[in-house]
PDB file of C-alpha atoms in Angstrom:
ATOM      1  CA  MET A 265      86.625  62.536 119.757  1.00 74.00           C
ATOM      2  CA  ASN A 266      85.310  66.013 118.922  1.00 83.00           C
ATOM      3  CA  ASP A 267      81.751  67.213 119.545  1.00 83.00           C
ATOM      4  CA  LYS A 268      80.589  66.389 116.013  1.00 90.00           C
ATOM      5  CA  GLN A 269      81.927  62.854 116.285  1.00 88.00           C
ATOM      6  CA  LYS A 270      80.297  62.402 119.700  1.00 88.00           C
ATOM      7  CA  LEU A 271      76.949  63.526 118.324  1.00 92.00           C
ATOM      8  CA  ARG A 272      77.244  61.134 115.384  1.00 95.00           C
ATOM      9  CA  GLN A 273      78.203  58.224 117.613  1.00 93.00           C
ATOM     10  CA  THR A 274      75.284  58.988 119.914  1.00 93.00           C
ATOM     11  CA  ALA A 275      72.950  59.030 116.901  1.00 96.00           C
ATOM     12  CA  ILE A 276      74.313  55.673 115.740  1.00 97.00           C
ATOM     13  CA  LEU A 277      73.847  54.059 119.146  1.00 96.00           C
ATOM     14  CA  SER A 278      70.350  55.524 119.493  1.00 96.00           C
ATOM     15  CA  ALA A 279      69.359  54.135 116.096  1.00 98.00           C
ATOM     16  CA  ALA A 280      70.920  50.768 116.885  1.00 97.00           C
ATOM     17  CA  LYS A 281      69.052  50.614 120.188  1.00 96.00           C
ATOM     18  CA  ILE A 282      65.700  51.089 118.441  1.00 96.00           C
ATOM     19  CA  LEU A 283      66.395  48.443 115.799  1.00 96.00           C
ATOM     20  CA  PHE A 284      67.963  45.806 118.042  1.00 95.00           C
ATOM     21  CA  ILE A 285      64.990  46.050 120.416  1.00 93.00           C
ATOM     22  CA  LYS A 286      62.534  45.740 117.523  1.00 93.00           C
ATOM     23  CA  PHE A 287      64.266  43.194 115.287  1.00 94.00           C
ATOM     24  CA  GLY A 288      67.109  41.626 117.276  1.00 92.00           C
ATOM     25  CA  TYR A 289      70.751  41.067 116.393  1.00 94.00           C
ATOM     26  CA  ASP A 290      70.380  38.767 113.382  1.00 95.00           C
ATOM     27  CA  LYS A 291      67.746  40.818 111.557  1.00 96.00           C
ATOM     28  CA  THR A 292      69.454  44.186 112.009  1.00 97.00           C
ATOM     29  CA  SER A 293      72.191  45.194 109.559  1.00 97.00           C
ATOM     30  CA  VAL A 294      74.676  48.049 109.568  1.00 98.00           C
ATOM     31  CA  ALA A 295      72.814  49.455 106.560  1.00 98.00           C
ATOM     32  CA  ASP A 296      69.565  49.417 108.557  1.00 98.00           C
ATOM     33  CA  ILE A 297      71.220  51.303 111.402  1.00 98.00           C
ATOM     34  CA  ALA A 298      72.705  53.870 109.015  1.00 98.00           C
ATOM     35  CA  LYS A 299      69.286  54.479 107.465  1.00 97.00           C
ATOM     36  CA  GLN A 300      67.659  54.830 110.888  1.00 98.00           C
ATOM     37  CA  ALA A 301      70.372  57.282 111.988  1.00 97.00           C
ATOM     38  CA  GLY A 302      70.124  59.278 108.761  1.00 96.00           C
ATOM     39  CA  ILE A 303      73.794  58.831 107.866  1.00 97.00           C
ATOM     40  CA  SER A 304      75.804  56.821 105.363  1.00 96.00           C
ATOM     41  CA  LYS A 305      76.885  53.256 106.036  1.00 96.00           C
ATOM     42  CA  GLY A 306      80.489  54.397 105.688  1.00 96.00           C
ATOM     43  CA  ALA A 307      80.013  56.918 108.500  1.00 96.00           C
ATOM     44  CA  ILE A 308      79.223  54.085 110.882  1.00 97.00           C
ATOM     45  CA  TYR A 309      82.545  52.430 110.074  1.00 97.00           C
ATOM     46  CA  LEU A 310      84.310  55.613 111.148  1.00 95.00           C
ATOM     47  CA  HIS A 311      83.194  54.713 114.673  1.00 95.00           C
ATOM     48  CA  PHE A 312      82.810  50.928 114.672  1.00 96.00           C
ATOM     49  CA  ASN A 313      84.767  48.263 112.804  1.00 96.00           C
ATOM     50  CA  SER A 314      81.848  45.839 112.599  1.00 96.00           C
ATOM     51  CA  LYS A 315      78.260  45.180 113.600  1.00 97.00           C
ATOM     52  CA  ASP A 316      79.578  43.115 116.501  1.00 96.00           C
ATOM     53  CA  GLU A 317      81.626  46.014 117.832  1.00 95.00           C
ATOM     54  CA  LEU A 318      78.625  48.333 117.535  1.00 97.00           C
ATOM     55  CA  PHE A 319      76.366  45.791 119.253  1.00 96.00           C
ATOM     56  CA  GLU A 320      78.861  45.237 122.065  1.00 93.00           C
ATOM     57  CA  THR A 321      79.364  48.964 122.593  1.00 93.00           C
ATOM     58  CA  LEU A 322      75.606  49.416 122.803  1.00 95.00           C
ATOM     59  CA  LEU A 323      75.282  46.497 125.230  1.00 93.00           C
ATOM     60  CA  THR A 324      78.006  47.719 127.549  1.00 91.00           C
ATOM     61  CA  THR A 325      76.776  51.318 127.405  1.00 92.00           C
ATOM     62  CA  GLN A 326      73.224  50.315 128.261  1.00 93.00           C
ATOM     63  CA  MET A 327      74.414  47.972 131.009  1.00 91.00           C
ATOM     64  CA  ALA A 328      76.496  50.780 132.497  1.00 91.00           C
ATOM     65  CA  LYS A 329      73.476  53.105 132.463  1.00 92.00           C
ATOM     66  CA  PHE A 330      71.354  50.338 133.972  1.00 93.00           C
ATOM     67  CA  SER A 331      73.943  49.856 136.731  1.00 93.00           C
ATOM     68  CA  TYR A 332      73.527  53.444 137.889  1.00 94.00           C
ATOM     69  CA  VAL A 333      69.775  52.970 138.276  1.00 94.00           C
ATOM     70  CA  TRP A 334      70.234  49.565 139.913  1.00 94.00           C
ATOM     71  CA  MET A 335      72.741  50.941 142.427  1.00 96.00           C
ATOM     72  CA  ALA A 336      70.381  53.793 143.310  1.00 95.00           C
ATOM     73  CA  TYR A 337      67.730  51.233 144.239  1.00 95.00           C
ATOM     74  CA  VAL A 338      70.285  49.175 146.178  1.00 96.00           C
ATOM     75  CA  GLU A 339      71.415  52.220 148.158  1.00 97.00           C
ATOM     76  CA  ALA A 340      67.830  53.188 149.023  1.00 96.00           C
ATOM     77  CA  ASP A 341      66.929  49.679 150.236  1.00 96.00           C
ATOM     78  CA  PRO A 342      67.981  48.760 153.811  1.00 96.00           C
ATOM     79  CA  LYS A 343      68.371  45.161 152.588  1.00 94.00           C
ATOM     80  CA  GLY A 344      69.878  46.135 149.230  1.00 96.00           C
ATOM     81  CA  GLY A 345      73.227  44.535 150.013  1.00 96.00           C
ATOM     82  CA  THR A 346      71.783  41.075 150.646  1.00 95.00           C
ATOM     83  CA  MET A 347      71.496  38.469 147.905  1.00 92.00           C
ATOM     84  CA  ALA A 348      67.705  38.842 147.782  1.00 91.00           C
ATOM     85  CA  GLY A 349      68.028  42.630 147.726  1.00 93.00           C
ATOM     86  CA  ILE A 350      70.459  42.509 144.826  1.00 93.00           C
ATOM     87  CA  TYR A 351      68.015  40.582 142.624  1.00 88.00           C
ATOM     88  CA  ILE A 352      64.860  42.414 143.738  1.00 91.00           C
ATOM     89  CA  ASN A 353      66.446  45.794 143.039  1.00 92.00           C
ATOM     90  CA  MET A 354      67.601  44.523 139.656  1.00 88.00           C
ATOM     91  CA  LEU A 355      63.927  43.897 138.930  1.00 84.00           C
ATOM     92  CA  HIS A 356      62.983  47.431 140.020  1.00 88.00           C
ATOM     93  CA  ALA A 357      65.701  48.878 137.775  1.00 90.00           C
ATOM     94  CA  MET A 358      64.534  46.769 134.822  1.00 85.00           C
ATOM     95  CA  HIS A 359      61.138  48.452 134.950  1.00 81.00           C
ATOM     96  CA  LYS A 360      62.899  51.749 134.172  1.00 83.00           C
ATOM     97  CA  ASP A 361      64.845  50.442 131.170  1.00 87.00           C
ATOM     98  CA  SER A 362      63.177  49.307 127.937  1.00 84.00           C
ATOM     99  CA  PHE A 363      66.458  48.026 126.485  1.00 88.00           C
ATOM    100  CA  ILE A 364      67.288  45.760 129.428  1.00 87.00           C
ATOM    101  CA  THR A 365      63.688  44.547 129.582  1.00 83.00           C
ATOM    102  CA  ALA A 366      63.798  43.632 125.887  1.00 82.00           C
ATOM    103  CA  MET A 367      67.166  41.947 126.333  1.00 82.00           C
ATOM    104  CA  MET A 368      65.828  39.769 129.149  1.00 76.00           C
ATOM    105  CA  SER A 369      62.309  39.035 127.933  1.00 71.00           C
ATOM    106  CA  GLN A 370      62.341  38.532 124.176  1.00 62.00           C
ATOM    107  CA  ASP A 371      61.972  35.083 122.654  1.00 57.00           C
ATOM    108  CA  GLY A 372      65.625  34.594 121.761  1.00 68.00           C
ATOM    109  CA  GLN A 373      65.666  37.000 118.821  1.00 80.00           C
ATOM    110  CA  PHE A 374      67.422  39.807 120.688  1.00 87.00           C
ATOM    111  CA  PHE A 375      70.808  38.092 120.865  1.00 89.00           C
ATOM    112  CA  GLY A 376      70.255  35.521 118.114  1.00 87.00           C
ATOM    113  CA  SER A 377      73.490  34.018 116.819  1.00 90.00           C
ATOM    114  CA  TYR A 378      75.597  36.492 118.811  1.00 91.00           C
ATOM    115  CA  LEU A 379      75.307  34.245 121.865  1.00 84.00           C
ATOM    116  CA  TYR A 380      77.351  31.570 120.102  1.00 85.00           C
ATOM    117  CA  LYS A 381      80.192  33.725 118.828  1.00 88.00           C
ATOM    118  CA  PRO A 382      83.592  32.602 120.195  1.00 86.00           C
ATOM    119  CA  ASN A 383      84.510  36.052 121.511  1.00 85.00           C
ATOM    120  CA  SER A 384      81.129  37.283 122.701  1.00 84.00           C
ATOM    121  CA  LEU A 385      80.929  39.507 125.763  1.00 83.00           C
ATOM    122  CA  PHE A 386      79.380  36.626 127.682  1.00 76.00           C
ATOM    123  CA  LYS A 387      82.332  34.324 127.085  1.00 75.00           C
ATOM    124  CA  GLN A 388      84.762  37.104 127.964  1.00 73.00           C
ATOM    125  CA  GLN A 389      82.909  37.712 131.220  1.00 69.00           C
ATOM    126  CA  TYR A 390      82.918  34.044 132.187  1.00 61.00           C
ATOM    127  CA  GLN A 391      86.615  33.692 131.398  1.00 60.00           C
ATOM    128  CA  GLN A 392      87.452  36.650 133.656  1.00 58.00           C
ATOM    129  CA  ASN A 393      85.866  34.914 136.682  1.00 73.00           C
ATOM    130  CA  THR A 394      84.343  38.205 137.859  1.00 83.00           C
ATOM    131  CA  ARG A 395      81.394  36.450 139.472  1.00 88.00           C
ATOM    132  CA  GLN A 396      83.719  34.145 141.397  1.00 92.00           C
ATOM    133  CA  GLU A 397      85.487  37.178 142.854  1.00 93.00           C
ATOM    134  CA  PHE A 398      82.091  38.642 143.750  1.00 94.00           C
ATOM    135  CA  VAL A 399      81.128  35.466 145.639  1.00 95.00           C
ATOM    136  CA  LYS A 400      84.438  35.478 147.525  1.00 96.00           C
ATOM    137  CA  MET A 401      84.030  39.122 148.502  1.00 97.00           C
ATOM    138  CA  MET A 402      80.461  38.545 149.679  1.00 97.00           C
ATOM    139  CA  GLN A 403      81.621  35.560 151.736  1.00 97.00           C
ATOM    140  CA  GLN A 404      84.322  37.652 153.374  1.00 97.00           C
ATOM    141  CA  VAL A 405      81.786  40.226 154.580  1.00 97.00           C
ATOM    142  CA  GLY A 406      79.213  37.669 155.704  1.00 96.00           C
ATOM    143  CA  CYS A 407      76.638  37.986 152.919  1.00 96.00           C
ATOM    144  CA  VAL A 408      77.168  34.542 151.362  1.00 96.00           C
ATOM    145  CA  ARG A 409      77.536  31.295 153.297  1.00 97.00           C
ATOM    146  CA  LYS A 410      81.222  30.584 153.855  1.00 96.00           C
ATOM    147  CA  GLU A 411      80.923  26.803 153.396  1.00 97.00           C
ATOM    148  CA  LEU A 412      79.992  27.190 149.725  1.00 97.00           C
ATOM    149  CA  ASP A 413      82.717  26.733 147.132  1.00 97.00           C
ATOM    150  CA  PRO A 414      83.116  30.094 145.316  1.00 95.00           C
ATOM    151  CA  PHE A 415      84.086  28.527 141.986  1.00 94.00           C
ATOM    152  CA  THR A 416      81.103  26.168 141.847  1.00 96.00           C
ATOM    153  CA  THR A 417      78.700  28.787 143.200  1.00 95.00           C
ATOM    154  CA  ALA A 418      79.837  31.305 140.577  1.00 92.00           C
ATOM    155  CA  HIS A 419      79.478  28.654 137.860  1.00 91.00           C
ATOM    156  CA  ILE A 420      75.880  27.987 138.878  1.00 92.00           C
ATOM    157  CA  MET A 421      75.179  31.730 138.894  1.00 88.00           C
ATOM    158  CA  ASN A 422      76.671  31.955 135.391  1.00 84.00           C
ATOM    159  CA  ILE A 423      74.406  29.135 134.228  1.00 88.00           C
ATOM    160  CA  ILE A 424      71.375  30.996 135.589  1.00 86.00           C
ATOM    161  CA  SER A 425      72.498  34.302 134.088  1.00 80.00           C
ATOM    162  CA  HIS A 426      73.084  32.762 130.661  1.00 77.00           C
ATOM    163  CA  GLY A 427      69.796  30.884 130.867  1.00 82.00           C
ATOM    164  CA  LEU A 428      67.854  34.083 131.473  1.00 77.00           C
ATOM    165  CA  VAL A 429      68.949  35.504 128.125  1.00 72.00           C
ATOM    166  CA  SER A 430      69.042  32.269 126.107  1.00 75.00           C
ATOM    167  CA  ILE A 431      65.967  30.306 127.238  1.00 80.00           C
ATOM    168  CA  GLY A 432      63.986  31.908 124.429  1.00 74.00           C
ATOM    169  CA  GLN A 433      66.069  29.907 121.956  1.00 72.00           C
ATOM    170  CA  VAL A 434      64.423  26.666 123.134  1.00 79.00           C
ATOM    171  CA  MET A 435      61.136  27.752 124.752  1.00 80.00           C
ATOM    172  CA  ASP A 436      58.246  29.737 123.325  1.00 81.00           C
ATOM    173  CA  LYS A 437      57.677  33.026 125.132  1.00 77.00           C
ATOM    174  CA  ALA A 438      54.036  32.087 125.737  1.00 83.00           C
ATOM    175  CA  ALA A 439      55.136  28.992 127.670  1.00 86.00           C
ATOM    176  CA  ALA A 440      57.314  30.959 130.096  1.00 84.00           C
ATOM    177  CA  PRO A 441      56.223  33.034 133.109  1.00 89.00           C
ATOM    178  CA  PRO A 442      56.702  36.822 132.985  1.00 87.00           C
ATOM    179  CA  ILE A 443      60.325  37.864 133.494  1.00 82.00           C
ATOM    180  CA  GLU A 444      59.241  39.829 136.594  1.00 85.00           C
ATOM    181  CA  ASP A 445      57.904  36.646 138.230  1.00 90.00           C
ATOM    182  CA  THR A 446      61.000  34.731 137.191  1.00 88.00           C
ATOM    183  CA  ILE A 447      63.408  37.194 138.800  1.00 86.00           C
ATOM    184  CA  ALA A 448      61.294  37.570 141.953  1.00 89.00           C
ATOM    185  CA  THR A 449      61.297  33.796 142.423  1.00 92.00           C
ATOM    186  CA  LEU A 450      64.996  33.652 141.580  1.00 90.00           C
ATOM    187  CA  ALA A 451      65.651  36.246 144.297  1.00 90.00           C
ATOM    188  CA  ASP A 452      63.904  34.018 146.831  1.00 93.00           C
ATOM    189  CA  ILE A 453      65.803  30.916 145.694  1.00 94.00           C
ATOM    190  CA  MET A 454      69.190  32.671 145.759  1.00 91.00           C
ATOM    191  CA  ASP A 455      68.439  34.124 149.187  1.00 93.00           C
ATOM    192  CA  ARG A 456      67.562  30.716 150.626  1.00 94.00           C
ATOM    193  CA  ALA A 457      70.556  29.040 148.992  1.00 95.00           C
ATOM    194  CA  LEU A 458      73.295  31.602 149.604  1.00 95.00           C
ATOM    195  CA  THR A 459      72.424  33.883 152.524  1.00 96.00           C
ATOM    196  CA  PRO A 460      73.728  32.951 156.002  1.00 96.00           C
ATOM    197  CA  ASP A 461      71.183  32.128 158.708  1.00 95.00           C
ATOM    198  CA  ASP A 462      71.669  35.550 160.313  1.00 94.00           C
ATOM    199  CA  GLY A 463      70.435  37.260 157.143  1.00 93.00           C
ATOM    200  CA  GLY A 464      73.788  38.717 156.137  1.00 93.00           C
ATOM    201  CA  ASN A 465      75.288  42.165 156.591  1.00 95.00           C
ATOM    202  CA  SER A 466      73.497  44.371 154.079  1.00 96.00           C
ATOM    203  CA  GLU A 467      75.728  47.415 154.544  1.00 97.00           C
ATOM    204  CA  ALA A 468      78.862  45.310 154.050  1.00 97.00           C
ATOM    205  CA  GLY A 469      77.274  43.806 150.945  1.00 97.00           C
ATOM    206  CA  LYS A 470      76.545  47.288 149.623  1.00 98.00           C
ATOM    207  CA  GLN A 471      80.188  48.202 150.105  1.00 97.00           C
ATOM    208  CA  VAL A 472      81.209  45.218 147.965  1.00 97.00           C
ATOM    209  CA  LEU A 473      78.747  46.307 145.280  1.00 96.00           C
ATOM    210  CA  ARG A 474      80.050  49.884 145.399  1.00 96.00           C
ATOM    211  CA  GLN A 475      83.592  48.633 144.899  1.00 95.00           C
ATOM    212  CA  ILE A 476      82.643  46.407 141.957  1.00 93.00           C
ATOM    213  CA  PHE A 477      80.433  49.127 140.458  1.00 93.00           C
ATOM    214  CA  LYS A 478      83.183  51.749 140.600  1.00 93.00           C
ATOM    215  CA  SER A 479      85.732  49.370 139.077  1.00 90.00           C
ATOM    216  CA  SER A 480      83.347  48.413 136.262  1.00 88.00           C
ATOM    217  CA  ILE A 481      82.471  52.021 135.431  1.00 90.00           C
ATOM    218  CA  ASP A 482      86.146  53.015 135.484  1.00 89.00           C
ATOM    219  CA  ASP A 483      87.020  50.159 133.115  1.00 85.00           C
ATOM    220  CA  PHE A 484      84.138  51.064 130.816  1.00 82.00           C
ATOM    221  CA  THR A 485      84.911  54.779 130.617  1.00 84.00           C
ATOM    222  CA  ASN A 486      88.610  54.096 130.051  1.00 84.00           C
ATOM    223  CA  LYS A 487      87.824  51.667 127.229  1.00 79.00           C
ATOM    224  CA  TYR A 488      85.187  53.743 125.440  1.00 75.00           C
ATOM    225  CA  GLY A 489      86.206  57.270 126.433  1.00 73.00           C
ATOM    226  CA  ILE A 490      82.704  58.121 127.607  1.00 73.00           C
ATOM    227  CA  ASP A 491      82.103  60.662 130.365  1.00 73.00           C
ATOM    228  CA  PRO A 492      80.580  58.818 133.367  1.00 75.00           C
ATOM    229  CA  ASN A 493      78.115  61.689 133.789  1.00 77.00           C
ATOM    230  CA  ASP A 494      76.640  60.786 130.401  1.00 75.00           C
ATOM    231  CA  LEU A 495      75.761  57.352 131.782  1.00 78.00           C
ATOM    232  CA  LYS A 496      73.581  58.716 134.554  1.00 75.00           C
ATOM    233  CA  THR A 497      70.792  59.673 132.168  1.00 57.00           C
ATOM    234  CA  THR A 498      68.939  57.229 129.923  1.00 46.00           C
TER     235      THR A 498
END
């Protein structure tokens, strides 16, 4: 991809970010994004085969950027490698990212019908069992109770993760507590349920997170051809 193409793709993703935050997946069209970016609809298809591909590229790009901020908070926190620390620092990172905040706190309109697509990123993630591997690794270093079954524990964590982004489909936003309160309480619950009695080895937990983070960023940059340094700024 040459410099002109990179600039155009960046403009497309920036326009898409604005519109998906404001209107959500279902109410944002490729034509809308083209108009917002100041380019033709055809120019978008030079970079993305469909709205889904554009949406997924935006999601993964923003999640990768979010991960850098999240990991910075984890590294700075003496308890960042514990289960409670992982969730609390996720909350701190969310406050720095309008896209992630919108994704987690809107009333179901952000993802809309995308959640139910057969090949959505969520279904791909669950099929890859990445969270199960995370649980196993955290058990091995003493950050998750060893008597828990990794498969079942990961499944419950997947249910919670999916619920955070889909609850707006069945509950009015006004009836739900603020997302900040939800995640803070979730951190406490996960800590009590998963952390060993000795509190866990935070530094060992951080090392697991570093390993997973590096692998995820490597996979992302290889797939999308994006310079990792470009992900460190929002």
